[in-house]
Tab-separated table of C-alpha atoms in Angstrom:
chain	number	residue	atom	x	y	z
A	1	MET	CA	5.335	-34.256	0.171
A	2	ARG	CA	7.120	-31.144	-1.176
A	3	LEU	CA	5.393	-29.328	-4.189
A	4	LEU	CA	6.715	-26.504	-6.382
A	5	HIS	CA	3.676	-24.476	-7.151
A	6	THR	CA	4.170	-22.171	-10.214
A	7	SER	CA	1.482	-20.419	-12.975
A	8	ASP	CA	0.867	-18.117	-15.577
A	9	TRP	CA	4.107	-18.662	-17.593
A	10	HIS	CA	2.219	-16.871	-20.628
A	11	LEU	CA	5.011	-18.191	-23.001
A	12	GLY	CA	5.020	-16.311	-26.483
A	13	ARG	CA	4.115	-12.994	-24.694
A	14	ALA	CA	5.808	-9.801	-24.908
A	15	PHE	CA	6.196	-7.031	-22.479
A	16	HIS	CA	5.493	-3.883	-24.407
A	17	ARG	CA	6.981	-5.152	-27.357
A	18	VAL	CA	10.160	-6.432	-25.740
A	19	ASN	CA	10.394	-10.157	-26.745
A	20	MET	CA	10.564	-11.809	-23.437
A	21	LEU	CA	11.223	-15.387	-24.960
A	22	GLY	CA	14.796	-15.319	-23.427
A	23	ALA	CA	13.434	-14.498	-19.952
A	24	GLN	CA	11.046	-17.188	-20.109
A	25	ALA	CA	13.804	-19.746	-21.028
A	26	GLU	CA	15.720	-18.399	-18.264
A	27	PHE	CA	12.854	-19.017	-15.680
A	28	ILE	CA	12.469	-22.606	-17.015
A	29	GLY	CA	16.047	-23.273	-16.436
A	30	HIS	CA	15.452	-21.787	-13.055
A	31	LEU	CA	12.527	-23.662	-12.596
A	32	VAL	CA	14.468	-27.178	-13.149
A	33	THR	CA	17.349	-25.997	-11.056
A	34	ALA	CA	15.121	-25.362	-7.965
A	35	VAL	CA	13.162	-28.750	-8.414
A	36	HIS	CA	16.630	-30.580	-8.135
A	37	GLU	CA	18.169	-28.159	-5.404
A	38	HIS	CA	15.034	-27.958	-3.144
A	39	GLY	CA	14.246	-31.914	-3.142
A	40	VAL	CA	11.057	-31.266	-4.694
A	41	ASP	CA	8.570	-34.073	-5.276
A	42	ALA	CA	6.013	-32.770	-7.458
A	43	VAL	CA	5.701	-29.813	-9.572
A	44	VAL	CA	2.182	-28.261	-10.293
A	45	VAL	CA	1.373	-25.708	-12.701
A	46	SER	CA	-1.923	-23.767	-12.437
A	47	GLY	CA	-2.796	-22.914	-15.991
A	48	ASP	CA	-2.008	-20.098	-18.428
A	49	VAL	CA	0.978	-21.968	-19.744
A	50	TYR	CA	0.850	-19.909	-23.104
A	51	ASP	CA	-0.466	-16.593	-23.700
A	52	ARG	CA	-2.724	-17.180	-26.392
A	53	ALA	CA	-5.042	-20.165	-27.780
A	54	VAL	CA	-2.578	-20.414	-30.967
A	55	PRO	CA	1.229	-19.707	-29.415
A	56	PRO	CA	3.973	-18.710	-31.775
A	57	LEU	CA	6.201	-22.077	-32.708
A	58	ALA	CA	9.332	-20.214	-30.412
A	59	ALA	CA	6.660	-20.604	-27.289
A	60	VAL	CA	5.912	-24.296	-28.172
A	61	GLU	CA	9.509	-25.471	-28.670
A	62	LEU	CA	10.275	-23.730	-25.301
A	63	PHE	CA	7.256	-25.435	-23.888
A	64	ASP	CA	8.584	-28.857	-25.336
A	65	ASP	CA	11.901	-28.062	-23.970
A	66	ALA	CA	10.334	-27.678	-20.545
A	67	LEU	CA	8.579	-30.804	-20.470
A	68	HIS	CA	11.538	-32.646	-21.657
A	69	ARG	CA	13.690	-31.124	-18.737
A	70	LEU	CA	11.044	-31.940	-16.151
A	71	ALA	CA	10.671	-35.640	-17.289
A	72	ALA	CA	14.424	-35.975	-16.971
A	73	LEU	CA	14.254	-35.062	-13.364
A	74	GLY	CA	11.737	-38.015	-12.863
A	75	VAL	CA	9.629	-35.692	-10.706
A	76	PRO	CA	6.064	-35.761	-11.722
A	77	THR	CA	4.433	-32.542	-12.890
A	78	VAL	CA	0.793	-31.812	-12.799
A	79	MET	CA	-0.381	-29.107	-15.071
A	80	ILE	CA	-3.674	-27.484	-16.119
A	81	SER	CA	-5.130	-25.198	-18.911
A	82	GLY	CA	-5.961	-21.498	-18.125
A	83	ASN	CA	-8.279	-19.016	-19.785
A	84	HIS	CA	-5.505	-17.936	-22.165
A	85	ASP	CA	-4.884	-21.738	-23.190
A	86	SER	CA	-6.526	-23.946	-25.903
A	87	ALA	CA	-7.311	-26.405	-23.576
A	88	ARG	CA	-7.888	-28.937	-26.519
A	89	ARG	CA	-4.404	-28.041	-28.095
A	90	LEU	CA	-2.653	-27.983	-24.846
A	91	GLY	CA	-4.161	-31.606	-24.152
A	92	VAL	CA	-3.104	-33.246	-27.361
A	93	GLY	CA	-0.900	-36.168	-26.588
A	94	ALA	CA	-1.634	-36.175	-22.945
A	95	GLY	CA	-2.118	-40.103	-22.910
A	96	LEU	CA	1.522	-40.905	-24.164
A	97	ILE	CA	2.997	-37.642	-22.150
A	98	ASP	CA	1.318	-38.969	-18.595
A	99	ARG	CA	3.761	-41.863	-19.009
A	100	ALA	CA	6.674	-39.592	-18.895
A	101	GLY	CA	5.299	-38.331	-15.470
A	102	ILE	CA	3.699	-35.367	-17.170
A	103	HIS	CA	0.059	-35.057	-15.973
A	104	LEU	CA	-1.875	-32.788	-18.405
A	105	ARG	CA	-5.337	-31.925	-17.270
A	106	THR	CA	-7.503	-30.055	-19.858
A	107	GLU	CA	-10.794	-31.663	-19.965
A	108	PRO	CA	-13.441	-30.288	-17.354
A	109	SER	CA	-15.022	-33.803	-17.377
A	110	ALA	CA	-12.039	-35.237	-15.600
A	111	CYS	CA	-12.349	-32.819	-12.470
A	112	GLY	CA	-12.965	-35.847	-10.122
A	113	THR	CA	-10.308	-37.933	-11.456
A	114	PRO	CA	-7.012	-37.247	-9.714
A	115	VAL	CA	-3.676	-37.993	-10.593
A	116	VAL	CA	-2.623	-39.839	-7.459
A	117	LEU	CA	1.149	-39.743	-5.921
A	118	ALA	CA	2.642	-41.397	-2.897
A	119	ASP	CA	5.195	-40.661	-0.368
A	120	ALA	CA	6.223	-42.221	2.746
A	121	HIS	CA	2.952	-41.281	4.537
A	122	GLY	CA	0.596	-42.583	1.760
A	123	ASP	CA	-1.328	-41.204	-1.030
A	124	VAL	CA	-1.665	-37.693	-2.426
A	125	ALA	CA	-4.472	-36.935	-4.915
A	126	PHE	CA	-3.713	-34.187	-7.297
A	127	TYR	CA	-7.267	-32.800	-8.910
A	128	GLY	CA	-6.699	-30.782	-11.966
A	129	LEU	CA	-9.585	-27.830	-12.284
A	130	PRO	CA	-8.639	-26.282	-15.991
A	131	TYR	CA	-10.134	-23.006	-16.257
A	132	LEU	CA	-13.913	-23.397	-16.627
A	133	GLU	CA	-15.662	-21.083	-18.858
A	134	PRO	CA	-19.318	-21.049	-17.370
A	135	ALA	CA	-21.148	-20.713	-20.733
A	136	LEU	CA	-19.149	-23.632	-22.088
A	137	VAL	CA	-19.514	-25.969	-19.226
A	138	LYS	CA	-23.037	-25.330	-17.418
A	139	ASP	CA	-24.201	-28.643	-19.072
A	140	GLU	CA	-21.547	-30.837	-18.251
A	141	PHE	CA	-21.645	-29.716	-14.578
A	142	GLY	CA	-25.761	-29.505	-14.736
A	143	VAL	CA	-25.682	-25.714	-13.803
A	144	GLU	CA	-28.716	-23.870	-14.679
A	145	LYS	CA	-27.349	-20.103	-14.424
A	146	PRO	CA	-23.737	-20.057	-15.743
A	147	GLY	CA	-21.301	-18.379	-13.213
A	148	HIS	CA	-17.994	-19.254	-11.670
A	149	GLU	CA	-18.962	-19.899	-8.282
A	150	ALA	CA	-21.767	-22.360	-9.614
A	151	VAL	CA	-19.345	-24.501	-12.080
A	152	LEU	CA	-16.121	-24.489	-9.510
A	153	ALA	CA	-18.823	-25.444	-6.740
A	154	ALA	CA	-20.046	-28.254	-9.084
A	155	ALA	CA	-16.539	-29.466	-10.238
A	156	MET	CA	-15.461	-29.302	-6.214
A	157	ASP	CA	-18.570	-31.506	-5.584
A	158	ARG	CA	-17.049	-34.122	-7.760
A	159	VAL	CA	-13.525	-33.790	-5.961
A	160	ARG	CA	-15.084	-34.271	-2.556
A	161	ALA	CA	-17.241	-37.183	-3.722
A	162	ASP	CA	-14.056	-38.975	-5.108
A	163	LEU	CA	-11.867	-38.218	-2.196
A	164	ALA	CA	-14.577	-39.624	0.083
A	165	THR	CA	-13.978	-42.912	-1.591
A	166	ARG	CA	-10.207	-43.065	-0.905
A	167	ALA	CA	-8.022	-44.392	1.999
A	168	ARG	CA	-8.645	-42.617	5.128
A	169	GLY	CA	-5.500	-40.198	5.439
A	170	THR	CA	-5.155	-39.543	1.467
A	171	ARG	CA	-4.119	-35.977	1.282
A	172	SER	CA	-5.339	-33.718	-1.528
A	173	VAL	CA	-3.996	-30.858	-3.812
A	174	VAL	CA	-6.622	-28.852	-6.196
A	175	LEU	CA	-5.060	-26.825	-9.140
A	176	ALA	CA	-7.433	-24.303	-10.235
A	177	HIS	CA	-7.480	-21.415	-12.533
A	178	ALA	CA	-9.931	-18.801	-11.067
A	179	PHE	CA	-10.426	-15.244	-9.493
A	180	VAL	CA	-10.894	-15.900	-5.965
A	181	THR	CA	-12.417	-13.275	-3.581
A	182	GLY	CA	-9.447	-11.508	-1.475
A	183	GLY	CA	-6.734	-11.830	-4.545
A	184	GLU	CA	-5.422	-8.542	-5.856
A	185	ALA	CA	-5.449	-8.110	-9.629
A	186	SER	CA	-3.078	-6.542	-12.032
A	187	ASP	CA	-3.765	-4.951	-15.456
A	188	SER	CA	-2.082	-7.825	-17.302
A	189	GLU	CA	-5.031	-10.395	-16.682
A	190	ARG	CA	-7.575	-11.005	-19.021
A	191	ASP	CA	-11.000	-10.023	-17.722
A	192	ILE	CA	-13.170	-13.112	-16.883
A	193	THR	CA	-16.392	-11.379	-15.358
A	194	VAL	CA	-19.483	-13.552	-16.001
A	195	GLY	CA	-22.793	-12.008	-15.019
A	196	GLY	CA	-21.064	-9.076	-13.518
A	197	VAL	CA	-19.027	-11.331	-11.040
A	198	ALA	CA	-15.559	-12.191	-11.674
A	199	ALA	CA	-14.504	-13.397	-8.177
A	200	VAL	CA	-15.435	-16.796	-6.420
A	201	PRO	CA	-15.511	-17.296	-2.252
A	202	ALA	CA	-12.183	-19.289	-0.996
A	203	GLY	CA	-15.012	-21.550	0.824
A	204	VAL	CA	-15.728	-23.220	-2.521
A	205	PHE	CA	-12.580	-24.927	-1.905
A	206	ASP	CA	-13.244	-26.595	1.642
A	207	GLY	CA	-12.196	-29.886	2.356
A	208	VAL	CA	-9.102	-30.140	0.448
A	209	ASP	CA	-5.320	-29.691	1.866
A	210	TYR	CA	-3.887	-27.294	-0.623
A	211	VAL	CA	-5.166	-25.091	-3.344
A	212	ALA	CA	-2.606	-24.251	-6.071
A	213	LEU	CA	-4.380	-21.403	-7.926
A	214	GLY	CA	-3.304	-19.567	-11.125
A	215	HIS	CA	-4.840	-16.307	-12.985
A	216	LEU	CA	-3.811	-13.348	-10.847
A	217	HIS	CA	-0.331	-12.398	-11.465
A	218	GLY	CA	0.884	-11.663	-8.320
A	219	CYS	CA	2.129	-13.836	-5.805
A	220	GLN	CA	-0.287	-13.662	-2.564
A	221	THR	CA	-2.015	-16.030	0.360
A	222	ILE	CA	-5.388	-16.265	0.340
A	223	THR	CA	-5.754	-18.472	3.222
A	224	GLU	CA	-2.756	-20.729	4.431
A	225	ARG	CA	-4.113	-23.480	2.106
A	226	VAL	CA	-5.339	-21.516	-0.709
A	227	ARG	CA	-2.427	-19.570	-2.543
A	228	TYR	CA	-1.587	-18.037	-5.838
A	229	SER	CA	1.889	-18.384	-7.022
A	230	GLY	CA	1.737	-15.349	-9.536
A	231	SER	CA	3.401	-14.968	-12.917
A	232	PRO	CA	7.046	-15.821	-12.817
A	233	LEU	CA	7.726	-12.789	-15.002
A	234	PRO	CA	6.219	-9.372	-15.260
A	235	TYR	CA	3.583	-8.804	-17.986
A	236	SER	CA	2.528	-5.115	-17.253
A	237	PHE	CA	3.667	-1.975	-15.190
A	238	SER	CA	1.008	-2.380	-12.600
A	239	GLU	CA	3.309	-5.302	-11.479
A	240	ALA	CA	6.356	-3.024	-10.446
A	241	THR	CA	5.936	-3.751	-6.953
A	242	HIS	CA	5.476	-7.522	-7.408
A	243	ARG	CA	8.303	-10.038	-6.097
A	244	LYS	CA	7.995	-12.716	-8.570
A	245	SER	CA	8.479	-16.178	-7.316
A	246	MET	CA	7.115	-19.633	-6.851
A	247	TRP	CA	5.527	-21.324	-3.602
A	248	LEU	CA	7.639	-24.226	-2.069
A	249	VAL	CA	4.833	-25.974	-0.038
A	250	ASP	CA	5.551	-28.811	2.415
A	251	LEU	CA	2.690	-31.165	2.990
A	252	GLY	CA	2.855	-32.735	5.877
A	253	ALA	CA	1.570	-36.595	6.926
A	254	ASP	CA	-1.284	-34.949	8.612
A	255	GLY	CA	-2.238	-32.728	5.520
A	256	SER	CA	-0.720	-29.710	7.328
A	257	VAL	CA	0.681	-26.748	4.918
A	258	THR	CA	3.858	-24.834	5.185
A	259	ALA	CA	5.333	-22.743	2.476
A	260	GLU	CA	7.918	-20.414	1.611
A	261	ARG	CA	8.800	-18.448	-1.745
A	262	VAL	CA	11.645	-19.531	-4.192
A	263	ASP	CA	12.247	-15.987	-6.212
A	264	CYS	CA	12.443	-15.996	-9.923
A	265	PRO	CA	15.107	-14.395	-12.005
A	266	VAL	CA	14.263	-10.848	-12.699
A	267	PRO	CA	15.314	-10.049	-16.450
A	268	ARG	CA	15.332	-6.185	-15.500
A	269	ALA	CA	13.907	-4.229	-12.978
A	270	LEU	CA	10.484	-2.000	-13.601
A	271	ALA	CA	9.719	1.704	-12.607
A	272	ARG	CA	7.053	3.970	-12.860
A	273	ILE	CA	7.972	7.462	-12.770
A	274	ARG	CA	5.767	10.623	-12.696
A	275	GLY	CA	6.181	14.373	-13.082
A	276	THR	CA	6.893	17.140	-15.742
A	277	LEU	CA	9.462	16.278	-18.186
A	278	GLU	CA	11.981	18.703	-17.210
A	279	ASP	CA	11.614	17.287	-13.616
A	280	LEU	CA	12.153	13.847	-14.895
A	281	LEU	CA	15.048	14.597	-16.733
A	282	ALA	CA	16.619	16.403	-13.718
A	283	ASP	CA	15.637	14.644	-10.888
A	284	ALA	CA	18.626	13.241	-9.336
A	285	GLU	CA	16.406	10.648	-7.240
A	286	LEU	CA	15.665	9.028	-10.505
A	287	GLU	CA	19.203	7.946	-11.502
A	288	ARG	CA	18.624	4.412	-9.871
A	289	HIS	CA	16.156	3.746	-12.580
A	290	THR	CA	18.366	4.513	-15.662
A	291	GLN	CA	18.500	0.700	-16.505
A	292	ALA	CA	15.073	-0.209	-15.554
A	293	TRP	CA	12.062	-0.692	-17.992
A	294	VAL	CA	10.393	2.591	-17.365
A	295	GLU	CA	6.818	3.886	-17.602
A	296	ALA	CA	6.484	7.638	-17.765
A	297	THR	CA	3.658	9.451	-17.108
A	298	LEU	CA	3.913	13.118	-18.032
A	299	THR	CA	1.924	15.674	-16.081
A	300	ASP	CA	2.915	18.943	-17.874
A	301	PRO	CA	-0.148	21.033	-18.729
A	302	VAL	CA	0.918	21.104	-22.452
A	303	ARG	CA	2.383	18.105	-24.243
A	304	PRO	CA	5.996	18.868	-24.648
A	305	ALA	CA	7.967	18.222	-28.061
A	306	ASP	CA	9.468	14.957	-28.335
A	307	PRO	CA	8.948	13.505	-24.818
A	308	MET	CA	10.157	9.874	-25.742
A	309	ALA	CA	13.279	10.827	-27.450
A	310	ARG	CA	14.212	12.993	-24.636
A	311	LEU	CA	13.195	10.645	-21.907
A	312	THR	CA	15.310	7.556	-23.629
A	313	GLU	CA	18.410	9.726	-23.384
A	314	ARG	CA	18.041	9.462	-19.850
A	315	PHE	CA	16.096	6.234	-19.760
A	316	PRO	CA	17.072	4.102	-22.478
A	317	HIS	CA	14.676	1.405	-21.673
A	318	THR	CA	11.673	3.678	-21.417
A	319	LEU	CA	8.878	1.400	-22.687
A	320	SER	CA	5.562	3.415	-21.892
A	321	LEU	CA	4.575	6.951	-22.323
A	322	VAL	CA	1.372	8.308	-20.409
A	323	PHE	CA	0.222	11.840	-20.603
A	324	GLU	CA	-2.017	12.957	-17.840
A	325	PRO	CA	-1.969	16.528	-17.492
A	326	GLU	CA	-2.827	17.458	-13.860
A	327	ARG	CA	-6.240	19.238	-14.060
A	328	ALA	CA	-9.558	19.123	-12.000
A	329	PRO	CA	-11.638	16.243	-12.365
A	330	ASP	CA	-14.417	18.494	-13.667
A	331	ASP	CA	-12.117	20.003	-16.367
A	332	PRO	CA	-13.728	19.696	-19.893
A	333	ASP	CA	-10.199	18.970	-21.351
A	334	VAL	CA	-9.920	15.694	-19.265
A	335	SER	CA	-9.398	12.705	-21.652
A	336	TYR	CA	-11.975	10.008	-22.649
A	337	ALA	CA	-9.678	7.778	-21.573
A	338	GLY	CA	-9.278	8.845	-18.129
A	339	ARG	CA	-12.903	9.276	-17.577
A	340	LEU	CA	-13.280	5.502	-18.639
A	341	ALA	CA	-10.324	4.101	-16.568
A	342	GLY	CA	-11.210	1.766	-13.916
A	343	ARG	CA	-14.640	1.120	-15.389
A	344	SER	CA	-16.191	-2.147	-16.561
A	345	ASP	CA	-17.522	-2.805	-20.365
A	346	GLN	CA	-20.902	-3.406	-18.310
A	347	GLN	CA	-20.822	0.191	-16.534
A	348	ILE	CA	-19.527	2.010	-19.815
A	349	ALA	CA	-22.414	0.647	-21.646
A	350	GLU	CA	-24.771	1.985	-19.039
A	351	ASP	CA	-23.475	5.157	-18.722
A	352	PHE	CA	-23.901	5.249	-22.503
A	353	VAL	CA	-27.804	4.426	-22.188
A	354	ALA	CA	-27.900	7.187	-19.798
A	355	HIS	CA	-26.194	9.619	-21.742
A	356	VAL	CA	-28.438	9.061	-25.163
A	357	ARG	CA	-31.711	8.245	-23.127
A	358	GLY	CA	-31.556	10.677	-20.240
A	359	ALA	CA	-31.935	7.626	-17.688
A	360	GLY	CA	-29.937	4.648	-16.949
A	361	PRO	CA	-31.175	1.336	-17.727
A	362	ASP	CA	-33.432	-0.612	-15.664
A	363	GLU	CA	-32.833	-4.056	-14.001
A	364	HIS	CA	-34.033	-6.075	-16.835
A	365	GLU	CA	-31.996	-3.774	-19.478
A	366	GLN	CA	-29.054	-4.472	-17.199
A	367	ASP	CA	-29.390	-8.115	-17.529
A	368	VAL	CA	-29.603	-7.849	-21.202
A	369	LEU	CA	-26.468	-6.030	-21.437
A	370	ARG	CA	-24.727	-8.584	-19.145
A	371	ASP	CA	-25.904	-11.317	-21.197
A	372	ALA	CA	-24.574	-9.947	-24.231
A	373	PHE	CA	-21.299	-9.438	-22.813
A	374	ASP	CA	-21.089	-12.806	-21.559
A	375	ALA	CA	-22.164	-13.996	-24.924
A	376	VAL	CA	-19.614	-12.013	-26.757
A	377	ARG	CA	-16.869	-13.510	-24.549
A	378	ALA	CA	-17.999	-17.009	-24.758
A	379	ASP	CA	-17.978	-16.750	-28.526
A	380	GLU	CA	-14.424	-15.303	-28.759
A	381	THR	CA	-13.332	-18.315	-26.453
A	382	LEU	CA	-15.107	-20.645	-28.963
A	383	ARG	CA	-13.491	-18.906	-31.840
A	384	GLU	CA	-9.995	-18.727	-30.350
A	385	VAL	CA	-10.029	-22.730	-29.997
A	386	ALA	CA	-11.280	-23.293	-33.187
A	387	ARG	CA	-8.604	-21.601	-35.027
């Protein structure tokens, strides 16, 4: 069976204020063409279909168009909700849509109930594990202390239990939306850290033939059987080096996996340039970036006058301007933002406690802070869904 694995469409999202709806529509057209040209038997979409719980109307219309075009091909599609989606909204009408061959899996309770498709070699069971917010699903899975590894392990126990009841030789595919150990993150993914831990080990998914992951925006191979497709479009300049693609996966009669990448359309190249303003304006080597979307980091010791206006004369698609004067790390003028770069909310809070009290939080106080951050994020998730 030949699968096309994609994820993280983020319909409705902009790129530094640039409307990406046209590029997203072009990707949907490319997806439909790839399904036809490569003889795809099933499409899997591993979450974050939308960029937010309540997407704009234009994004909903594009999603509706995608569903109609995929259904018209007669190729089954299995799709889960991600941490950016409202699972309840995305799942509205799932029963009816199911009849058209579009299988939406958004309910945590249905993790062990697969979509079963067949080819010449027998059945393939597709298990949809939507994004599982630990604090919200711990009761469903009987987990005492909520955490990503615990709830995913419980969900996978249901998958393996169901698979054990099926005919010998039944192959299996799991769709999941999670941060798996070994994956490389970018700046455009929403933090899903719970209890100080964001990642889960790949071993959680042992026992199935292929795991189609979503959440991380870079296409990457965790193991030969566990892969991220990445987002089809860039959503931050940290993705400047990404090759945006989908996985074309052949699942053999014996459950063996071979995969190749199918490139996605590039709306415009990304470029990150760094130096003093005068150097950036004069450097002949940067001529190749004049039509790219540009993030310029200025290293001038003093902020120059009208930097954006001067940069856009040479690089008309400059979207981001960062000011990072080259100074010693202990220079008192190093910016507050610079000191916080790369630090988690938990670390920042612990530093603040140390600053005002003269000593950092003890183990119990660290747990209190961690529980507070987890509670806030869970509450934000609930409020998004309720809107």
